[in-house]
N, CA, C and O atoms as a DFTB+ gen file, in Angstrom:
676 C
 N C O
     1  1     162.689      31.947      74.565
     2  2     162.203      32.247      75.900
     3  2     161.266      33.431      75.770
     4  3     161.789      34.465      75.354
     5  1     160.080      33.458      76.029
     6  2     159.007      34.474      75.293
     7  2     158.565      34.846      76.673
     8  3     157.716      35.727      76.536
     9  1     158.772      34.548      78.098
    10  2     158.133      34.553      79.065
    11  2     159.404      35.950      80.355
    12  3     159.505      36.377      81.505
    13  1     159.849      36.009      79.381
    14  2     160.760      37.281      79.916
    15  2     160.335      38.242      80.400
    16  3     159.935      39.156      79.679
    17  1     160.284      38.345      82.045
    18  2     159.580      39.569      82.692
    19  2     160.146      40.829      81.986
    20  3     161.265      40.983      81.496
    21  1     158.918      41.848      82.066
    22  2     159.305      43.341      81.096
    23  2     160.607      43.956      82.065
    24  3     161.428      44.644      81.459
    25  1     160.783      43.774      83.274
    26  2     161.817      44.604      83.851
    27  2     163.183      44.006      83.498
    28  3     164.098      44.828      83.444
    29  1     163.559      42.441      83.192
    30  2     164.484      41.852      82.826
    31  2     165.162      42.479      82.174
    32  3     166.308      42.827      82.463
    33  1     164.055      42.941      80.339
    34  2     164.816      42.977      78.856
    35  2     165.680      44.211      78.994
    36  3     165.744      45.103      79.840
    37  1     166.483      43.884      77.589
    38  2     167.306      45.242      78.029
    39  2     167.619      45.664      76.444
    40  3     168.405      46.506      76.008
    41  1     166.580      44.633      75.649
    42  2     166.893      45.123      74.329
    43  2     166.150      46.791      74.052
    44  3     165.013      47.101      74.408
    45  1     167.238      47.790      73.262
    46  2     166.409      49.121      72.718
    47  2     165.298      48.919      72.303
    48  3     164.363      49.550      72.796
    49  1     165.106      48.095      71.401
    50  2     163.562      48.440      70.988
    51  2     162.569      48.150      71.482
    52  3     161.538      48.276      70.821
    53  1     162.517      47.654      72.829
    54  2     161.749      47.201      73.842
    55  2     161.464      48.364      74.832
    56  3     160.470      48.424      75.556
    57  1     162.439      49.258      74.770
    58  2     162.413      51.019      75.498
    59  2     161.587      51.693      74.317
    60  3     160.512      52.293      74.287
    61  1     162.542      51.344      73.347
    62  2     161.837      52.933      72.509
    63  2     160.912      52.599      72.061
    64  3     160.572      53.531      71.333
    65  1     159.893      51.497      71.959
    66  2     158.224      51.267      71.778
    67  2     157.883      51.275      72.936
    68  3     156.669      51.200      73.126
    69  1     158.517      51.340      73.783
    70  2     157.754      51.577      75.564
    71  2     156.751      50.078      75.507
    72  3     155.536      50.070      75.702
    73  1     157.667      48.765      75.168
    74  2     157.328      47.585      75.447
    75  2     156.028      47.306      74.392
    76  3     155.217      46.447      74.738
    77  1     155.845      47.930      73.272
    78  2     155.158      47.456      71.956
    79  2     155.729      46.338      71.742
    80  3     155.236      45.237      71.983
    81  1     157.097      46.614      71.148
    82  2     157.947      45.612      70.494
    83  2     158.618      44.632      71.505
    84  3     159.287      45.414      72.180
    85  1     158.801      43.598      71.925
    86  2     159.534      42.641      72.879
    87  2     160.924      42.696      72.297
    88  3     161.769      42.554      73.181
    89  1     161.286      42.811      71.436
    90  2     162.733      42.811      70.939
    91  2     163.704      41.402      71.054
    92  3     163.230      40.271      70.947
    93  1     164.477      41.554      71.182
    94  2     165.416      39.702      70.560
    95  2     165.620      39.188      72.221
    96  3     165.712      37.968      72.363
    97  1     165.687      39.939      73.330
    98  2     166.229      39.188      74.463
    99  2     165.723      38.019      75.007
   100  3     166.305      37.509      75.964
   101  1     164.142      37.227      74.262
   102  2     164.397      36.113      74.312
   103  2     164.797      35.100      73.327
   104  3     164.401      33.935      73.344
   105  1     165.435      35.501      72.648
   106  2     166.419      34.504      71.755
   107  2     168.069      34.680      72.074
   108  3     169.018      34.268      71.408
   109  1     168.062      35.352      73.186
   110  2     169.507      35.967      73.562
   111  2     170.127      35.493      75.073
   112  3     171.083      35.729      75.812
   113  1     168.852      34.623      75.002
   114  2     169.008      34.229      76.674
   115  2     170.492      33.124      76.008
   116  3     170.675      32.676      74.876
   117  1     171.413      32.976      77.407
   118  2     172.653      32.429      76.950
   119  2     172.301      31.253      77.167
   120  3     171.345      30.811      77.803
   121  1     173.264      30.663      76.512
   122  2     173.481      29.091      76.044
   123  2     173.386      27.782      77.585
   124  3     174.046      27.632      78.613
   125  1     172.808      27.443      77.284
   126  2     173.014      26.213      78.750
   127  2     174.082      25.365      78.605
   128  3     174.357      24.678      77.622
   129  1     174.604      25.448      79.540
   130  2     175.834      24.090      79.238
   131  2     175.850      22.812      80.182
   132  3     175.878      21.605      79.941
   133  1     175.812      23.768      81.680
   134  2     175.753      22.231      82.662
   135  2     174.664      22.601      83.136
   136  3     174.297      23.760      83.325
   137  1     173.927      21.331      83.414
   138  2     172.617      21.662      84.682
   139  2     172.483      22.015      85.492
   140  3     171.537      22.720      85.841
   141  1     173.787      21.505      86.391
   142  2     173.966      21.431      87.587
   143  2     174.784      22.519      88.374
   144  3     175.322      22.391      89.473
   145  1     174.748      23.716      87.479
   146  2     175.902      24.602      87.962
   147  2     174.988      26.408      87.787
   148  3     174.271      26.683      86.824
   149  1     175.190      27.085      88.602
   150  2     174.567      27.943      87.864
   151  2     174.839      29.052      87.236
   152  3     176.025      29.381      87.241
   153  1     173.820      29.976      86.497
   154  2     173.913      30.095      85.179
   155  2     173.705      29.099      84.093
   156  3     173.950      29.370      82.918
   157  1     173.164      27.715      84.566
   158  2     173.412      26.451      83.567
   159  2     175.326      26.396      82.837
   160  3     175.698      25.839      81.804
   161  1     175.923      26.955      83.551
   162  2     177.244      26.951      83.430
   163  2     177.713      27.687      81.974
   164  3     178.718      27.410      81.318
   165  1     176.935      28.458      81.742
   166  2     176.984      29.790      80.995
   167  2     178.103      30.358      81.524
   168  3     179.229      30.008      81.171
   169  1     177.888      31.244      82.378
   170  2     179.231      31.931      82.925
   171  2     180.186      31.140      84.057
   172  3     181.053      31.824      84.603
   173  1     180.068      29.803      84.410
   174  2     180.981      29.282      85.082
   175  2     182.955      29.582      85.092
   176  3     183.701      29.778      84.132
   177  1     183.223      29.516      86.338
   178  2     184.956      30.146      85.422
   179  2     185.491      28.753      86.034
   180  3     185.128      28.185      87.064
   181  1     186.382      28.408      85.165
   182  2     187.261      27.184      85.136
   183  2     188.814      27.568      85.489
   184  3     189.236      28.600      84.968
   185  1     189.861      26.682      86.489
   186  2     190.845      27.123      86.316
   187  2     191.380      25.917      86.708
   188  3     190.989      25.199      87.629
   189  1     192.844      25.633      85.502
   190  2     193.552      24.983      85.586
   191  2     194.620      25.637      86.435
   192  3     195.124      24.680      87.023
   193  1     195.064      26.416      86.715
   194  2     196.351      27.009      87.324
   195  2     196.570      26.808      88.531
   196  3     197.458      27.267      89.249
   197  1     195.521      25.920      88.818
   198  2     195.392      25.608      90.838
   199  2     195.377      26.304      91.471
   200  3     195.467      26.058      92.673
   201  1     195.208      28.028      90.804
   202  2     195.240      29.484      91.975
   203  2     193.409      29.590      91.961
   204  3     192.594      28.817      91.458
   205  1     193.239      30.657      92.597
   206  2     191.534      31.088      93.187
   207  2     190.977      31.499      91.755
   208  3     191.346      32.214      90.824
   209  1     190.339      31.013      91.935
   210  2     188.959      31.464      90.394
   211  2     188.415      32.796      91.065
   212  3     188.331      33.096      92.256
   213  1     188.038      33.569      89.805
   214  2     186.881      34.593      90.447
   215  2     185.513      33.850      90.432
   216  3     185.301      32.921      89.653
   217  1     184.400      34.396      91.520
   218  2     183.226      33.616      91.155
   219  2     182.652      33.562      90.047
   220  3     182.559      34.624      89.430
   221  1     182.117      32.386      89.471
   222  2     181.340      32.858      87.753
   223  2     179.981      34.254      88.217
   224  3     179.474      34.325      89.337
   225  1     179.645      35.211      87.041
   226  2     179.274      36.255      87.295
   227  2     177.943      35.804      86.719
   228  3     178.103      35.145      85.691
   229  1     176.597      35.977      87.103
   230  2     175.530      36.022      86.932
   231  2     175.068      36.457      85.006
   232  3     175.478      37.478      84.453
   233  1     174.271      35.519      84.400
   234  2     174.341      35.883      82.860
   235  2     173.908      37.524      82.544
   236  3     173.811      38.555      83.208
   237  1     173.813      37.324      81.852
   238  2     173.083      38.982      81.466
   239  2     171.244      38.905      80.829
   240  3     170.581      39.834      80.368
   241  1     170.938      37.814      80.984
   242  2     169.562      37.571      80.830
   243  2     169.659      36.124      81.018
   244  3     170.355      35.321      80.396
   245  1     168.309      35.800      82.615
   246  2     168.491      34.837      82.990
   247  2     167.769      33.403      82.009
   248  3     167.149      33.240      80.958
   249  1     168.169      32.807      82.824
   250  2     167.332      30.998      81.494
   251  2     166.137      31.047      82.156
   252  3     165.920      31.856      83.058
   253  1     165.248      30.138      81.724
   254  2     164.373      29.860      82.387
   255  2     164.859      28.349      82.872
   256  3     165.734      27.653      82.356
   257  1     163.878      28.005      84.224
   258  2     164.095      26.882      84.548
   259  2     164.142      25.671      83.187
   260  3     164.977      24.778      83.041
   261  1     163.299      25.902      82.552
   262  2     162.948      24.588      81.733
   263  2     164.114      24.303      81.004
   264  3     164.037      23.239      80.389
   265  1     165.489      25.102      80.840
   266  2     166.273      25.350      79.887
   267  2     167.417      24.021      80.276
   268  3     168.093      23.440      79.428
   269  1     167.428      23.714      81.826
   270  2     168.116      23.049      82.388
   271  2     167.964      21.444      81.305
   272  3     169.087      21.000      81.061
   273  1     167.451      21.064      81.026
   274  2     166.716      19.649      80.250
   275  2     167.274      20.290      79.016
   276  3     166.416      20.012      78.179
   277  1     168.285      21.045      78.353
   278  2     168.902      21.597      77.113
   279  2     170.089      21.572      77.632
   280  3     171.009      21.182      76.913
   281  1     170.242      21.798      78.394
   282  2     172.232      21.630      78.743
   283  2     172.337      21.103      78.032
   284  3     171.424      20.424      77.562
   285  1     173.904      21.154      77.435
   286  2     174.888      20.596      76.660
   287  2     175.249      19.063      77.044
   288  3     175.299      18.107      76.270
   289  1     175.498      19.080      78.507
   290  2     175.585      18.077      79.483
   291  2     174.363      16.718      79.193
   292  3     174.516      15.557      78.814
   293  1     173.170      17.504      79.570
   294  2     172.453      16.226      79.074
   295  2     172.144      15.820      77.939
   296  3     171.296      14.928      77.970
   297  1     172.439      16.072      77.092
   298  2     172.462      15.911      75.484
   299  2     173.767      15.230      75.028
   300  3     173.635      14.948      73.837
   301  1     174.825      14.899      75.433
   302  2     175.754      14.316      74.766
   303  2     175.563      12.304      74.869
   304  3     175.672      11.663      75.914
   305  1     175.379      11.934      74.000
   306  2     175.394      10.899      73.974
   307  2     174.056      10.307      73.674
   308  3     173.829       9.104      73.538
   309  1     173.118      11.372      73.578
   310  2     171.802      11.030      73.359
   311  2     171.319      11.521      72.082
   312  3     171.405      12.620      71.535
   313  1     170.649      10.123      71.663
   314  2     170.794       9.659      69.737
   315  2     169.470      10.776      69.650
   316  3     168.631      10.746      70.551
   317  1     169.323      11.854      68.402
   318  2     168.308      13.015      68.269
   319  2     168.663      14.327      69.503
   320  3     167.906      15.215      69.897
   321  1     170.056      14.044      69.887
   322  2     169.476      15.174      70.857
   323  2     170.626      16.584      69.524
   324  3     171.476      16.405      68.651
   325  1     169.916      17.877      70.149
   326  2     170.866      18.915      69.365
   327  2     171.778      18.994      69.490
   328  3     172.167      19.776      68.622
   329  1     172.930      18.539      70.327
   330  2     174.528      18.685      70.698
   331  2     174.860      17.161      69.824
   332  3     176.044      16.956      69.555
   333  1     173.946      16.232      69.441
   334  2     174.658      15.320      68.669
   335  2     174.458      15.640      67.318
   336  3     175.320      15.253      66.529
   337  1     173.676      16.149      66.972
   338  2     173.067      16.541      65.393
   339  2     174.447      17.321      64.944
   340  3     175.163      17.065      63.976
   341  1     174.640      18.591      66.169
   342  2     175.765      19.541      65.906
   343  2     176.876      18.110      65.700
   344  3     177.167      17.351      64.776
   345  1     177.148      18.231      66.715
   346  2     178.612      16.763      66.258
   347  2     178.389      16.169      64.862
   348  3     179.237      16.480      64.026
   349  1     177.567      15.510      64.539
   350  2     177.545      14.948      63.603
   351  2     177.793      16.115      62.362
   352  3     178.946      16.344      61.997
   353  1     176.621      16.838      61.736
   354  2     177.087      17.719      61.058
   355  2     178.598      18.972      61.084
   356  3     178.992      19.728      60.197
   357  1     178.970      18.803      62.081
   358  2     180.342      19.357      62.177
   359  2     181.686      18.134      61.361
   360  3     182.637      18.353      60.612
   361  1     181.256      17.162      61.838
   362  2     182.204      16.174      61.499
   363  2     181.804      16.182      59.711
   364  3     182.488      16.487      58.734
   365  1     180.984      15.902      59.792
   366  2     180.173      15.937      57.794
   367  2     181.023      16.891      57.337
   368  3     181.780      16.714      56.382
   369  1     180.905      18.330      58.241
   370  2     180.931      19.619      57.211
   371  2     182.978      19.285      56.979
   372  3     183.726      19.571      56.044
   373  1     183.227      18.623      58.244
   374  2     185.005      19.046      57.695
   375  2     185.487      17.934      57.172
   376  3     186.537      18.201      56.587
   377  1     185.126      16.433      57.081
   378  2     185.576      15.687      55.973
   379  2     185.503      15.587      54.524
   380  3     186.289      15.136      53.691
   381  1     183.631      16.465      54.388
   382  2     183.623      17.162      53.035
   383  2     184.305      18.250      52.494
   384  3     184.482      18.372      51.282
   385  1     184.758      19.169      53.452
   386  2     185.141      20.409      53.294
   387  2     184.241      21.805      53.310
   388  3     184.603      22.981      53.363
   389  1     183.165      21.313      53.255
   390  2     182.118      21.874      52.975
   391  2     182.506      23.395      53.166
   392  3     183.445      23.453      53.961
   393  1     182.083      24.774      52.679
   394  2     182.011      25.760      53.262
   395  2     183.517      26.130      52.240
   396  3     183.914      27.294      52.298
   397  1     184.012      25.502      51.673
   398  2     185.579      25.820      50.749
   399  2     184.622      25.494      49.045
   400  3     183.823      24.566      48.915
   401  1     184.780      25.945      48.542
   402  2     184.138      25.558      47.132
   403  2     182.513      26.817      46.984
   404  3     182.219      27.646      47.845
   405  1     181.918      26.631      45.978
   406  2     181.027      27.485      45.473
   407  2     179.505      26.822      46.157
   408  3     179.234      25.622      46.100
   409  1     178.663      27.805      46.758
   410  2     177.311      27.385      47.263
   411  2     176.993      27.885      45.891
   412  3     177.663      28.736      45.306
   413  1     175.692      27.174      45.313
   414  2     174.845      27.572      44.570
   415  2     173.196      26.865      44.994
   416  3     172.869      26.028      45.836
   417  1     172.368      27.690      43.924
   418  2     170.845      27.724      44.948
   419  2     170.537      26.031      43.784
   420  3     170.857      25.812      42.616
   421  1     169.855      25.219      44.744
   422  2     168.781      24.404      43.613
   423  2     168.361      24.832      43.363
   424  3     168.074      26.007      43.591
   425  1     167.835      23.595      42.247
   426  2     166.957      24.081      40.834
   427  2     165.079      24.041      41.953
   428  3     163.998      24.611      41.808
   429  1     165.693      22.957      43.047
   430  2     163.953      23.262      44.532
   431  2     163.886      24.074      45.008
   432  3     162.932      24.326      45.744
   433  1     165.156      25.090      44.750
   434  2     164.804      26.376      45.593
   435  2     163.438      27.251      45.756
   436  3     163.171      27.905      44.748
   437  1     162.598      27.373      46.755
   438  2     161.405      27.817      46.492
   439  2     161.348      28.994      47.600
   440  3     160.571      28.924      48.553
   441  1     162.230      30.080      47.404
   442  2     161.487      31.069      48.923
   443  2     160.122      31.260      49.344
   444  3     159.783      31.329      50.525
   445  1     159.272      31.351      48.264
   446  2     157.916      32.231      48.064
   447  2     157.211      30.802      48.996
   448  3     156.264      30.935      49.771
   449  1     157.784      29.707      48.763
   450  2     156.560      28.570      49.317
   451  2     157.509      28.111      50.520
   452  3     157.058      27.173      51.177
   453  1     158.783      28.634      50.926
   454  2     158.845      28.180      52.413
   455  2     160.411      27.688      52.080
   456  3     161.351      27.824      52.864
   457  1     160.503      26.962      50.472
   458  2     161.308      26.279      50.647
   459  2     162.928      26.834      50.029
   460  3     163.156      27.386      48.953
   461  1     164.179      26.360      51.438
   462  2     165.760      27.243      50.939
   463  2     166.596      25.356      50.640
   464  3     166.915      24.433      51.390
   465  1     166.631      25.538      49.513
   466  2     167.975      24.324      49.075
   467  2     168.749      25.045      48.252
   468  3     168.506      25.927      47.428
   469  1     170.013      24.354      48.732
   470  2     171.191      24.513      47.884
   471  2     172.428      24.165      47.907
   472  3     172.513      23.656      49.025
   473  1     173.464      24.090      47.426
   474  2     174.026      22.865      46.671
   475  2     175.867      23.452      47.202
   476  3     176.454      24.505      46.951
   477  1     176.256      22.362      47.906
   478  2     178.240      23.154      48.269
   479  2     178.654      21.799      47.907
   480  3     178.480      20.895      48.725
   481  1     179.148      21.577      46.842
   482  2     180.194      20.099      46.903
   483  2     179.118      19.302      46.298
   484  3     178.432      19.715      45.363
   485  1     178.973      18.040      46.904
   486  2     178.024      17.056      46.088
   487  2     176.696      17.105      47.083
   488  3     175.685      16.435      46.872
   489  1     176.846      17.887      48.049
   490  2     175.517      18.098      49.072
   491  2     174.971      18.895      48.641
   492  3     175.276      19.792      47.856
   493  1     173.760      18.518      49.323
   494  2     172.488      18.927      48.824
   495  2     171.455      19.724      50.127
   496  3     170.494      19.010      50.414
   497  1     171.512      20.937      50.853
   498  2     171.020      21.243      51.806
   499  2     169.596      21.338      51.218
   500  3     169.378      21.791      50.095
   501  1     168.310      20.719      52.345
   502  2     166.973      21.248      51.524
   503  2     166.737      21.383      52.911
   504  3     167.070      20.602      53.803
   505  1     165.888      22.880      53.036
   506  2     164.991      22.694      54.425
   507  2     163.573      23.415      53.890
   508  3     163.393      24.083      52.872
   509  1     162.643      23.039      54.937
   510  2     161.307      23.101      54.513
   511  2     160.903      24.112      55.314
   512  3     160.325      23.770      56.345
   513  1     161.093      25.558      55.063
   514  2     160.428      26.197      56.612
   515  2     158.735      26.457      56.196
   516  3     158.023      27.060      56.999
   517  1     158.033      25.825      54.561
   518  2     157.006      26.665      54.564
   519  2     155.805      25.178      56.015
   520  3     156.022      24.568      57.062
   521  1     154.770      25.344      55.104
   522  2     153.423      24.730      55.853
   523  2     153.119      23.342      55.580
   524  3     152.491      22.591      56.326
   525  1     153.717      23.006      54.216
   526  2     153.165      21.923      53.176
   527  2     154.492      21.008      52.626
   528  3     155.476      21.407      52.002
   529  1     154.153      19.624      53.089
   530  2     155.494      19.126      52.568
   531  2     155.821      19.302      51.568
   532  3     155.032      19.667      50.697
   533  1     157.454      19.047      51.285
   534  2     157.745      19.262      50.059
   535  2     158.556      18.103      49.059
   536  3     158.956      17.212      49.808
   537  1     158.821      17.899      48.055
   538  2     159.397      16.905      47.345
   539  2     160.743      16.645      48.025
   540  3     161.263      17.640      48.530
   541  1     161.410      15.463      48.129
   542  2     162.671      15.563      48.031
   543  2     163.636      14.863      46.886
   544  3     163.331      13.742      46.479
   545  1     164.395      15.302      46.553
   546  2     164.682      14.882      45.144
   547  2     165.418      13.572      44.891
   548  3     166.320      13.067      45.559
   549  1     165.005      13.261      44.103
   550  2     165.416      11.542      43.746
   551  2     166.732      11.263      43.597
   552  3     167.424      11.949      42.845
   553  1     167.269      10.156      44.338
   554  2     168.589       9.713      43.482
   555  2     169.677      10.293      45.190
   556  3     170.898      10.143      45.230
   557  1     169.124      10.713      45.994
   558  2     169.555      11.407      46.935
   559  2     169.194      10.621      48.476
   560  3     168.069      10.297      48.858
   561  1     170.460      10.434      49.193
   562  2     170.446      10.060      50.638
   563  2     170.533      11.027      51.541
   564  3     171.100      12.119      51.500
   565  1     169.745      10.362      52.572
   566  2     169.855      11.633      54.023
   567  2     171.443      11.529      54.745
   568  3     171.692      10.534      55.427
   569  1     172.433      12.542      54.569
   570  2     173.121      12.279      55.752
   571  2     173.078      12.955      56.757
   572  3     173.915      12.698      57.622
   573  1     172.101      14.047      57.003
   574  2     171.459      13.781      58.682
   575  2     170.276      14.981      58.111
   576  3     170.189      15.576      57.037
   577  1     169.544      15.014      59.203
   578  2     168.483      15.749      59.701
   579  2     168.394      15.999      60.652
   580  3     168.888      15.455      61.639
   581  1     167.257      17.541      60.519
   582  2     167.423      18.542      61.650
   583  2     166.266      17.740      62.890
   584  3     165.519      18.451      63.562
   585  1     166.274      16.471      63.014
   586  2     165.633      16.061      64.152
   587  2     165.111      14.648      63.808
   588  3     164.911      14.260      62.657
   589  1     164.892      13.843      65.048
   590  2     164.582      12.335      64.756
   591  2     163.163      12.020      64.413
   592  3     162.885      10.890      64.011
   593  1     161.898      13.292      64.596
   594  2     160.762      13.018      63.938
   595  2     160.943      13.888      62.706
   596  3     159.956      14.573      62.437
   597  1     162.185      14.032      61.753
   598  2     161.632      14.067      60.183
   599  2     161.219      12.617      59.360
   600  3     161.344      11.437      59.031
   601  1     160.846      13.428      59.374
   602  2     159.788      11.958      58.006
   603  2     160.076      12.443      56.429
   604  3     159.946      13.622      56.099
   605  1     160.456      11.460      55.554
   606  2     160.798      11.710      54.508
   607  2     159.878      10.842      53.640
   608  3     160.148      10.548      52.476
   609  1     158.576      10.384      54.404
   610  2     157.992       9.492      53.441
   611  2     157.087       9.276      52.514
   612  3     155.912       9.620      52.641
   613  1     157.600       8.635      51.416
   614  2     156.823       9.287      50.671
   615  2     157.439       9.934      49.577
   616  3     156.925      10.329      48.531
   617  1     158.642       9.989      49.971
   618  2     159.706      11.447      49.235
   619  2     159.146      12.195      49.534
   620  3     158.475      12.531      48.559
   621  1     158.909      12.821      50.394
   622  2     158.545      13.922      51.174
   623  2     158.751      14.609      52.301
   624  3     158.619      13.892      53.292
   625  1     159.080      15.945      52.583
   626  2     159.892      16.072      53.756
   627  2     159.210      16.992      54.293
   628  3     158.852      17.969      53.635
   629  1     158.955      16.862      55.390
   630  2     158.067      17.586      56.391
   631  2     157.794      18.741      56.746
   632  3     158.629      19.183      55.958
   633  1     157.197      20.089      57.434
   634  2     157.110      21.156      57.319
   635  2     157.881      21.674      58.611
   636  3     157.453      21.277      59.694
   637  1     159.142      22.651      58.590
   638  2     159.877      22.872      59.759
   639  2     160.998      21.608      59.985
   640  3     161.403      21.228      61.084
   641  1     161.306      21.178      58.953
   642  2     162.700      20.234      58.923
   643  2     163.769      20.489      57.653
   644  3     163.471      21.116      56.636
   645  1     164.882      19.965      57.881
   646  2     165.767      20.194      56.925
   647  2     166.349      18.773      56.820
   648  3     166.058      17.847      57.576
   649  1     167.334      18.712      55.636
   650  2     167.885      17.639      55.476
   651  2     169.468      18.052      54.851
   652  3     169.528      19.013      54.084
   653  1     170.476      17.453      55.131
   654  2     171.658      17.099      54.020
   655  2     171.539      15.623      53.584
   656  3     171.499      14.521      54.131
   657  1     171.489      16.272      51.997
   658  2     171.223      15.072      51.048
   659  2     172.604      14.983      50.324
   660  3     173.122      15.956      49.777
   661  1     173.269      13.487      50.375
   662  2     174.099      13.349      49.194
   663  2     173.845      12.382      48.260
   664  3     173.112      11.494      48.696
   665  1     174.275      12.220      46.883
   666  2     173.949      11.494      45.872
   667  2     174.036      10.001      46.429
   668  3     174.831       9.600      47.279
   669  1     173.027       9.246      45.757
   670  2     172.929       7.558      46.266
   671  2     174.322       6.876      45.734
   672  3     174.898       6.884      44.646
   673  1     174.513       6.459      46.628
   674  2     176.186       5.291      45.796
   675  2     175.773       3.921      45.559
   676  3     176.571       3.107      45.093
């Protein structure tokens, strides 16, 4: 959210450059959850106890309208959207185990040209943050990607995408 009126922010370094620096508060804007609620149901309060809720309390840095079309809400069930990618790779990460055992860097590891792979279990994380596609390595299947326009073709994987690769069976 880059469109954050200056009186909003409330990050320090946005005071102590006297608004040089914009500082993180638009990457801090909170999470959307429902559309239809407001706050995008960020701070909504829920109660099972059948007694009085307090009202949900206003976020601490507002969304922008456009944020509503990111709810959590409208994204479930919809094939490429980010709340299914998360599902999916959540489910990946705990039938593999992933995250228990040793990360080590590939042998594609390339910081200097953009590119971070590396290796937990028999997966294979590669993401591409440089400019210029990059190889993807042979012998290796996608089990998901960071979005439904990566293109891998070619053996090649696109600039600003990632992949989990596991060995071909």
């Amino acid at each position: 959210h880059t469109t954050l009126a200056d009186e909003l922010r409330q990050d320090p370094s946005f005071f102590r450059t006297q608004g040089a620096e914009r500082g993180r508060d638009g990457c801090r804007i909170p999470m959307p959850w429902t559309a239809d609620e407001p706050g995008l149901g960020f701070s909504a309060v829920g109660n099972d106890a059948g007694t009085q809720a307090p009202a949900a309390a206003d976020p601490w840095l507002p969304q922008p309208e456009s944020y509503t079309r990111y709810a959590a809400d409208q994204q479930v069930g919809v094939e490429g959207s980010a709340f299914e990618l998360y599902r999916s790779v959540l489910s990946h990460r705990a039938e593999r185990e992933l995250g228990r055992g040793r990360l080590a860097w590939a042998p594609n590891n390339a910081p200097a040209e953009g590119v971070l792979s590396y290796t937990n279990g028999t997966l294979q994380v590669l993401a591409n943050l440089g400019t210029k596609p990059v190889e993807v390595p042979a012998g290796m299947s996608v089990l998901a990607a960071s979005g439904p326009a990566v293109r891998t073709e070619h053996g090649l994987l696109s600039p600003d995408a990632a992949l989990w690769l596991v060995p071909e069976q």
